[in-house]
Coordinates of C-alpha atoms and ligand atoms in Angstrom, one line a residue:
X1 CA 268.3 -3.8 56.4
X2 CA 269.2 -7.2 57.5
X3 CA 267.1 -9.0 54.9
X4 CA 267.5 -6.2 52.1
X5 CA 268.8 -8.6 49.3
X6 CA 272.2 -9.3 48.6
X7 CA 273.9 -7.5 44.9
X8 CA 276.8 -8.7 42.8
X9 CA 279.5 -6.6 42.1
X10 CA 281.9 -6.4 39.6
X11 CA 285.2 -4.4 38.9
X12 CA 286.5 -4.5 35.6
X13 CA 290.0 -3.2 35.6
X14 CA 292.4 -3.4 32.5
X15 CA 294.1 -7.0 33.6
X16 CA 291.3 -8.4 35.7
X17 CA 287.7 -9.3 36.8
X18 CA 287.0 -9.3 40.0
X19 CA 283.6 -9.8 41.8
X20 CA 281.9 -10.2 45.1
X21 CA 278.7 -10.8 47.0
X22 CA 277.9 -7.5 48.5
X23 CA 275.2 -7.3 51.7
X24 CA 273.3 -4.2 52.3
X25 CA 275.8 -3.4 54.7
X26 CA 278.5 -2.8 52.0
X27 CA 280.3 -6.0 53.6
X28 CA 281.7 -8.6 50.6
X29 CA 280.4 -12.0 52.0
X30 CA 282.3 -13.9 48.8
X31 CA 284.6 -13.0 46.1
X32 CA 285.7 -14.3 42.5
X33 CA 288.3 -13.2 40.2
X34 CA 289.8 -14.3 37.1
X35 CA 292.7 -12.1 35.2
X36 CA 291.5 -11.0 31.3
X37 CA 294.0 -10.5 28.3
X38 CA 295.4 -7.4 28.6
X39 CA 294.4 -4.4 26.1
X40 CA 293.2 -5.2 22.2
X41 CA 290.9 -8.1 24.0
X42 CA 287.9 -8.4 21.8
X43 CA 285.1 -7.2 23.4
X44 CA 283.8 -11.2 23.7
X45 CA 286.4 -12.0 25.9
X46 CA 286.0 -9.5 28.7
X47 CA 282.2 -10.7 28.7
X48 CA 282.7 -14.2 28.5
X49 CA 284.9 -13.5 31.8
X50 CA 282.6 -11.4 33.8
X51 CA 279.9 -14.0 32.6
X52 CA 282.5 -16.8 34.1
X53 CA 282.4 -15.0 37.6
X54 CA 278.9 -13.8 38.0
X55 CA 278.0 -17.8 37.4
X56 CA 280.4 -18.4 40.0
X57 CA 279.1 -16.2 42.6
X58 CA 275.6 -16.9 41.8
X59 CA 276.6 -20.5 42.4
X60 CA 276.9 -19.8 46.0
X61 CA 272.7 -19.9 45.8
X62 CA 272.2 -16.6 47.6
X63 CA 269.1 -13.9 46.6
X64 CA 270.2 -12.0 44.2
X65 CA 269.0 -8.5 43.4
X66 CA 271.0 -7.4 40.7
X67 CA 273.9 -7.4 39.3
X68 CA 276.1 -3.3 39.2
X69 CA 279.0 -3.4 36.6
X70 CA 282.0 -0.7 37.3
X71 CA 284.1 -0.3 34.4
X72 CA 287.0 2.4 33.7
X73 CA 285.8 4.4 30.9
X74 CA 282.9 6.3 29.4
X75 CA 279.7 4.7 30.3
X76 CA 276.5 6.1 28.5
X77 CA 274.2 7.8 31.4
X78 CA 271.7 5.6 30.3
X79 CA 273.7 2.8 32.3
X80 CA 273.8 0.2 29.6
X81 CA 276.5 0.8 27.2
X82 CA 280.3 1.4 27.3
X83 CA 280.9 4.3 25.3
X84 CA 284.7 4.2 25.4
X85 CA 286.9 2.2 27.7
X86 CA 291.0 3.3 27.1
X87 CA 292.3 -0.5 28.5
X88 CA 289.8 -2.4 26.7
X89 CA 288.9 -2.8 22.9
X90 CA 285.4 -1.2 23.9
X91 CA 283.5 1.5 21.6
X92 CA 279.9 1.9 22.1
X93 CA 280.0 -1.9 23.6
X94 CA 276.1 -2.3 24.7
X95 CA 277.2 -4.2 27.3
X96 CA 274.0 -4.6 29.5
X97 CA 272.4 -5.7 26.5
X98 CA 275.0 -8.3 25.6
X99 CA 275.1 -9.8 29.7
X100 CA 271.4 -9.6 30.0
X101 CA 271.3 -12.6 26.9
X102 CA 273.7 -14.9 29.2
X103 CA 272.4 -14.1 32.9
X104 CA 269.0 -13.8 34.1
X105 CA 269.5 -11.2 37.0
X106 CA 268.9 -7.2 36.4
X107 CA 272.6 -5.6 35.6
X108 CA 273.2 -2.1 35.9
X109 CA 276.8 -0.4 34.5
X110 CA 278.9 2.4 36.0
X111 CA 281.7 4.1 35.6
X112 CA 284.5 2.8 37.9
X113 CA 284.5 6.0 40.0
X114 CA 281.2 6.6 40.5
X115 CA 280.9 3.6 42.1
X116 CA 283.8 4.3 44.4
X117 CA 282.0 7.5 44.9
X118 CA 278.8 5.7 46.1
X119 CA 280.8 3.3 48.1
X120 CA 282.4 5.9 50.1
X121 CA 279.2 8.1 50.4
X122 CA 277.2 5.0 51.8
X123 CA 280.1 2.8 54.1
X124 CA 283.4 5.1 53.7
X125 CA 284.8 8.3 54.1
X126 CA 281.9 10.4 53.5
X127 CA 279.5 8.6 55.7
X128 CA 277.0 11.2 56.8
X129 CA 277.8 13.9 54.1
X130 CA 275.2 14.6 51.8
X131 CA 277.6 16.3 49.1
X132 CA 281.0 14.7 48.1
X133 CA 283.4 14.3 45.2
X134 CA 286.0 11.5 44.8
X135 CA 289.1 12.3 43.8
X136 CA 291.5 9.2 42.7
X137 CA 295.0 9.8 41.9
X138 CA 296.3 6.4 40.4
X139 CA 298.2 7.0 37.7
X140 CA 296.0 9.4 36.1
X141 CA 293.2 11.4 37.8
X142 CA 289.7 9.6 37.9
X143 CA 286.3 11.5 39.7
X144 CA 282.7 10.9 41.3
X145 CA 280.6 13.4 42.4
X146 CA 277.3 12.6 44.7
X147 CA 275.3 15.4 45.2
X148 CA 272.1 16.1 47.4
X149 CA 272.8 11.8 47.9
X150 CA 272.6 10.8 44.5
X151 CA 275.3 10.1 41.5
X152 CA 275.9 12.8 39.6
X153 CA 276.8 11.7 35.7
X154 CA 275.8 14.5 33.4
X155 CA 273.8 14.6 30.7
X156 CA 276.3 12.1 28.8
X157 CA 277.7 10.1 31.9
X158 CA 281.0 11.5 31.7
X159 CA 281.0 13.7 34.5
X160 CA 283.7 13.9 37.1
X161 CA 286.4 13.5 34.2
X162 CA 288.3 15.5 37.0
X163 CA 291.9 15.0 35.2
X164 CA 291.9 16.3 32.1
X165 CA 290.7 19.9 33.3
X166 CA 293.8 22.4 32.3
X167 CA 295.3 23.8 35.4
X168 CA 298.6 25.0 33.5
X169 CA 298.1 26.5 30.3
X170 CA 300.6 25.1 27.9
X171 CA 301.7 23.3 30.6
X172 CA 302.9 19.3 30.1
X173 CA 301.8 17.4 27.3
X174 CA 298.8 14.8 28.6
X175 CA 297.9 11.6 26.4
X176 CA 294.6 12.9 25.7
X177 CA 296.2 15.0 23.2
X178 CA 295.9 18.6 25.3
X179 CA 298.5 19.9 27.6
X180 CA 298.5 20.9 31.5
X181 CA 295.9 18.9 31.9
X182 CA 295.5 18.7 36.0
X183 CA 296.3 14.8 36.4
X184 CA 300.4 15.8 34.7
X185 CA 300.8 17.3 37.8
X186 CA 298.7 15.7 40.6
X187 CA 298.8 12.0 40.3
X188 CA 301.0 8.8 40.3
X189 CA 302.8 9.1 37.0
X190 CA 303.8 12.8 37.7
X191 CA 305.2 12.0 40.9
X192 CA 307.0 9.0 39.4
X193 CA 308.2 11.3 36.5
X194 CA 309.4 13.9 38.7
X195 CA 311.7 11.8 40.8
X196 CA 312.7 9.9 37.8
X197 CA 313.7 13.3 36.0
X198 CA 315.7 14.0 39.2
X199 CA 317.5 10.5 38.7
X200 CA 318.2 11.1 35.2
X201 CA 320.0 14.7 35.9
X202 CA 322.2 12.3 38.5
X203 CA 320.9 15.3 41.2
X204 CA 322.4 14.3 44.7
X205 CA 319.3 15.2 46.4
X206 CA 317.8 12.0 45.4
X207 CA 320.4 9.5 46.5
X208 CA 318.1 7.8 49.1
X209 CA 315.3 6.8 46.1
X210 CA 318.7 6.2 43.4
X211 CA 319.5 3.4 46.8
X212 CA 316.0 1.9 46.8
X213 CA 315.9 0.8 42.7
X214 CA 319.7 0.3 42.6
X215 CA 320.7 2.7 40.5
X216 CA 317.8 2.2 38.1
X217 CA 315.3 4.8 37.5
X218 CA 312.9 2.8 35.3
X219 CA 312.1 0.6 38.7
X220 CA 310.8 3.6 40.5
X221 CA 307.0 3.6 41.1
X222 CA 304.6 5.2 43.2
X223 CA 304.7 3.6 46.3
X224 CA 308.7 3.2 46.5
X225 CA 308.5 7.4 46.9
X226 CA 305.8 6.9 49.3
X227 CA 307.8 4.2 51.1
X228 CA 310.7 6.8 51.4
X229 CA 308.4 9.5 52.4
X230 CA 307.3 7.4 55.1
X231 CA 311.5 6.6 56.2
X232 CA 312.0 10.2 56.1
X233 CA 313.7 10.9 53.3
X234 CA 313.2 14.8 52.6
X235 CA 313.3 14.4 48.6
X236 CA 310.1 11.8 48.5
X237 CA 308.3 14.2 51.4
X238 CA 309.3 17.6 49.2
X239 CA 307.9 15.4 46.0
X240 CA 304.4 14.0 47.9
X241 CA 304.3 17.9 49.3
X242 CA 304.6 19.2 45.4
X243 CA 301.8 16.4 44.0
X244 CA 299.4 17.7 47.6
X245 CA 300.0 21.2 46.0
X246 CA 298.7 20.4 42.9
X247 CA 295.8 18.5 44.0
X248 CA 294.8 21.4 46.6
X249 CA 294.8 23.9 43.6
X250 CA 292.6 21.5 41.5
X251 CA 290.1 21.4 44.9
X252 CA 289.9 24.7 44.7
X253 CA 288.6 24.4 41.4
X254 CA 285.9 21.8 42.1
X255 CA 284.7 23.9 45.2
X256 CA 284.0 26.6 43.2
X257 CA 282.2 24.5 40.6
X258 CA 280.4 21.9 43.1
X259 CA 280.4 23.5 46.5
X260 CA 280.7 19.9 48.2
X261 CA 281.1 19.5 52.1
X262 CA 284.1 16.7 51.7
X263 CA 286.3 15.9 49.0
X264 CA 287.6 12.2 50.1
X265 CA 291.3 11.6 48.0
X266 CA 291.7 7.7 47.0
X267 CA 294.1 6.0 44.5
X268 CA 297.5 4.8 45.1
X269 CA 298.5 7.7 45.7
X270 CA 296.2 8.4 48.9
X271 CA 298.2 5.9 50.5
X272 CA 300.8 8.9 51.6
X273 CA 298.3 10.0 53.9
X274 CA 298.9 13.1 56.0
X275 CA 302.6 13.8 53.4
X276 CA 299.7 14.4 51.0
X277 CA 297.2 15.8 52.6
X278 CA 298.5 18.0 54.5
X279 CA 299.9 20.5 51.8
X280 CA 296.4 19.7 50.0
X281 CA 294.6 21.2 52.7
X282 CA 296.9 24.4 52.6
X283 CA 296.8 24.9 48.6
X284 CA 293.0 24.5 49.2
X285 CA 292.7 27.1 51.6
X286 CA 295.1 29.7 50.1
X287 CA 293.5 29.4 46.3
X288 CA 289.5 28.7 47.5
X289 CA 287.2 31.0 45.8
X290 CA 285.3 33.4 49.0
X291 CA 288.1 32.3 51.5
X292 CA 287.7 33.6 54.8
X293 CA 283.8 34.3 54.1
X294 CA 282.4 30.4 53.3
X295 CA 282.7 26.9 55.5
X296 CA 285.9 25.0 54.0
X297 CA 284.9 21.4 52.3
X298 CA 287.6 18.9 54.4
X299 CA 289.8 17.1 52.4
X300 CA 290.2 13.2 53.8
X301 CA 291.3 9.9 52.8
X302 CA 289.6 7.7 51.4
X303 CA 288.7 4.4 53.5
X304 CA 287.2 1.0 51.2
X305 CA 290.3 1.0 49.2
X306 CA 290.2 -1.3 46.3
X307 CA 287.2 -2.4 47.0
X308 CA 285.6 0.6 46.5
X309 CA 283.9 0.1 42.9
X310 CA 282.9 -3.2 43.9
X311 CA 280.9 -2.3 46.9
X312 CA 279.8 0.7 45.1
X313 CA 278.6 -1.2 42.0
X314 CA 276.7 -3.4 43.9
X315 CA 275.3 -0.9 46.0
X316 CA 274.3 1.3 43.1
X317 CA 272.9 -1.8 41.1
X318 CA 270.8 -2.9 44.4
X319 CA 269.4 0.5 44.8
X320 CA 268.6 0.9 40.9
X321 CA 266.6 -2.5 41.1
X322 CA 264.6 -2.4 44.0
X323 CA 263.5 1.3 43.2
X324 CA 262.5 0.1 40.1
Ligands
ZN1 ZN1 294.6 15.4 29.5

C-alpha cells in the first residue's frame, strides 16, 4: 500500500475549488484552492479553475494515478458528464470529456456524496462495515449509499437523492417544487427556520438565541443553535432534539429500503453530536420496520469532515484507474 500511487482530488462546491494530493492511505499530502464566481458561472470558468488547481498540484511532480472529480449535482452513472448541477450553470456539461482536452491524467466524476460515502467507508466512520449510507444534513439533505463495498448510483447516477423523499404528505413546501419533502424537516435550513419562526412570534422561550444575533433573526444560522445547544440552552437542545426526530424517522425509511449495518450522519449539522443523535437513535428504533425481531443499523457521526469528497474522489478515481 505504501507505493500504491498517489490520486488528485477535487471538490467542487458552489463558491470554490479545492484540491489535494491524496495517498492510498486517505491522508492529503498537499492542497490547492482557488474560490469560483458564484452561481450563473459559464460552465468555462469552473473548468478553467479546476484546470488552474490540478496544474498546480501536479506541479508538485508526484505519480499520479488519476484524477476523481466530486461535484454537487446529478452526475451521469457513466462518470463523465454533469447532468444537472443547482449552484452551477451546468446541464448535461460533459465534463470529463472537456478536462481530458487540457490534462493528460485519467479523470473520473462523482457526485459530491458518493464520494464522501467512499471516504467514510474506506478511512472514516464506517471503517470495517461492508454496508453503509451517508446521510448529510447541510442545508438540504445530500446521500451515498455503498453496498456489499462498492458505490451504489443507480441506473442514472442519482441514487441516494435522500432529501427529497416525502415524509409529510402535504407537508412544507421544498424548492424542488413538491412538499414534505424529508430535508424541510431534517436539515440545516429547517432548524434555522424553526428557531427563526420562534423569533419572529417574539416567543420568550427563545430569549437566549434572540441574545446571541442581537435581536436579529436573519443572523441566525446553524451552528449559533448548535453553539447554544452546546451552553445549555433548553430551546436549541428541544430544536436539535426535533431535527434528530426527523432524521431517525427518515432512517427508518432507508433501513427498510437498504438494510445497511451503519448509517454515518455528516453535514453541518452533525456537528451537534450526541443533541442529535441521540433522539435519532430513538425515532429509529420506535419507527424501524421488524423492530424487536432484526439487528439495528447504528447511527454515528461522521469523522473526515470537509474533506470527505476530496479523499473520497480521489480514492474512487485511484481505484477506477488501476482496475482498469
Ligand atoms: Zn424536495
Amino acid at each position: 500500500m505504501a507505493d500504491a500511487p498517489l490520486a488528485i482530488g477535487i471538490d467542487i462546491g458552489g463558491t470554490k475549488v479545492a484540491g489535494g494530493v491524496v495517498d492510498a492511505h486517505g491522508a492529503v499530502l498537499r492542497r490547492a484552492r482557488r474560490d469560483t464566481p458564484h452561481r450563473s458561472t459559464s460552465p468555462r470558468v469552473v473548468e478553467n479553475t479546476i484546470v488552474s488547481v490540478v496544474e498546480e498540484l501536479l506541479g508538485a511532480g508526484d505519480d499520479i494515478a488519476a484524477v476523481g472529480i466530486g461535484a454537487a449535482g446529478f452526475v451521469a452513472a457513466d462518470r463523465a458528464t454533469v447532468v444537472f448541477a443547482p449552484h452551477l450553470s451546468w446541464r448535461n456539461e460533459p465534463l470529463r470529456a472537456a478536462l481530458g482536452e487540457r490534462l493528460d491524467v485519467p479523470i473520473f466524476v462523482d457526485n459530491d456524496a458518493n464520494a464522501a460515502v467512499w471516504a467514510e467507508y474506506r478511512f472514516g466512520a464506517g471503517r470495517g462495515e461492508s454496508h453503509l449510507v451517508m446521510v448529510n444534513l447541510g442545508t438540504g439533505i445530500g446521500g451515498g449509499i455503498v453496498l456489499d463495498g462498492h458505490v451504489i448510483r443507480g441506473r442514472f447516477g442519482i441514487a441516494g437523492e435522500f432529501g427529497h423523499m416525502q415524509v409529510v404528505p402535504d407537508g412544507i413546501r421544498c424548492e424542488c417544487g413538491n412538499r414534505g419533502c424529508w430535508e424541510q424537516y431534517a436539515s440545516g435550513n429547517a432548524l434555522v427556520r424553526e428557531a427563526r419562526s420562534l423569533m419572529s412570534a417574539g416567543s420568550p422561550v427563545v430569549s437566549d438565541l434572540f441574545d446571541r444575533v442581537g435581536g436579529h433573526p436573519e443572523d441566525l444560522t446553524g451552528p449559533l443553535v448548535t453553539e447554544a445547544a452546546r451552553d445549555g440552552d433548553p430551546l436549541a437542545r428541544e430544536l436539535l432534539g426535533e431535527i434528530g426526530r426527523w432524521l431517525g424517522i427518515g432512517i427508518a425509511d432507508l433501513a427498510a429500503a437498504l438494510d445497511p449495518g451503519t448509517f454515518v450522519i455528516g453535514g453541518g449539522v452533525s456537528a451537534a453530536g450526541e443533541l442529535l443523535l441521540g433522539p435519532a437513535r430513538e425515532a429509529f428504533r420506535r419507527q424501524l420496520t421488524g423492530r424487536g425481531y432484526r439487528p439495528e443499523a447504528r447511527i454515528v457521526a461522521a469523522e473526515l469532515g470537509n474533506e470527505a469528497g476530496l479523499v473520497g474522489a480521489a480514492d474512487l478515481a485511484r481505484t477506477d484507474a488501476l482496475g482498469a
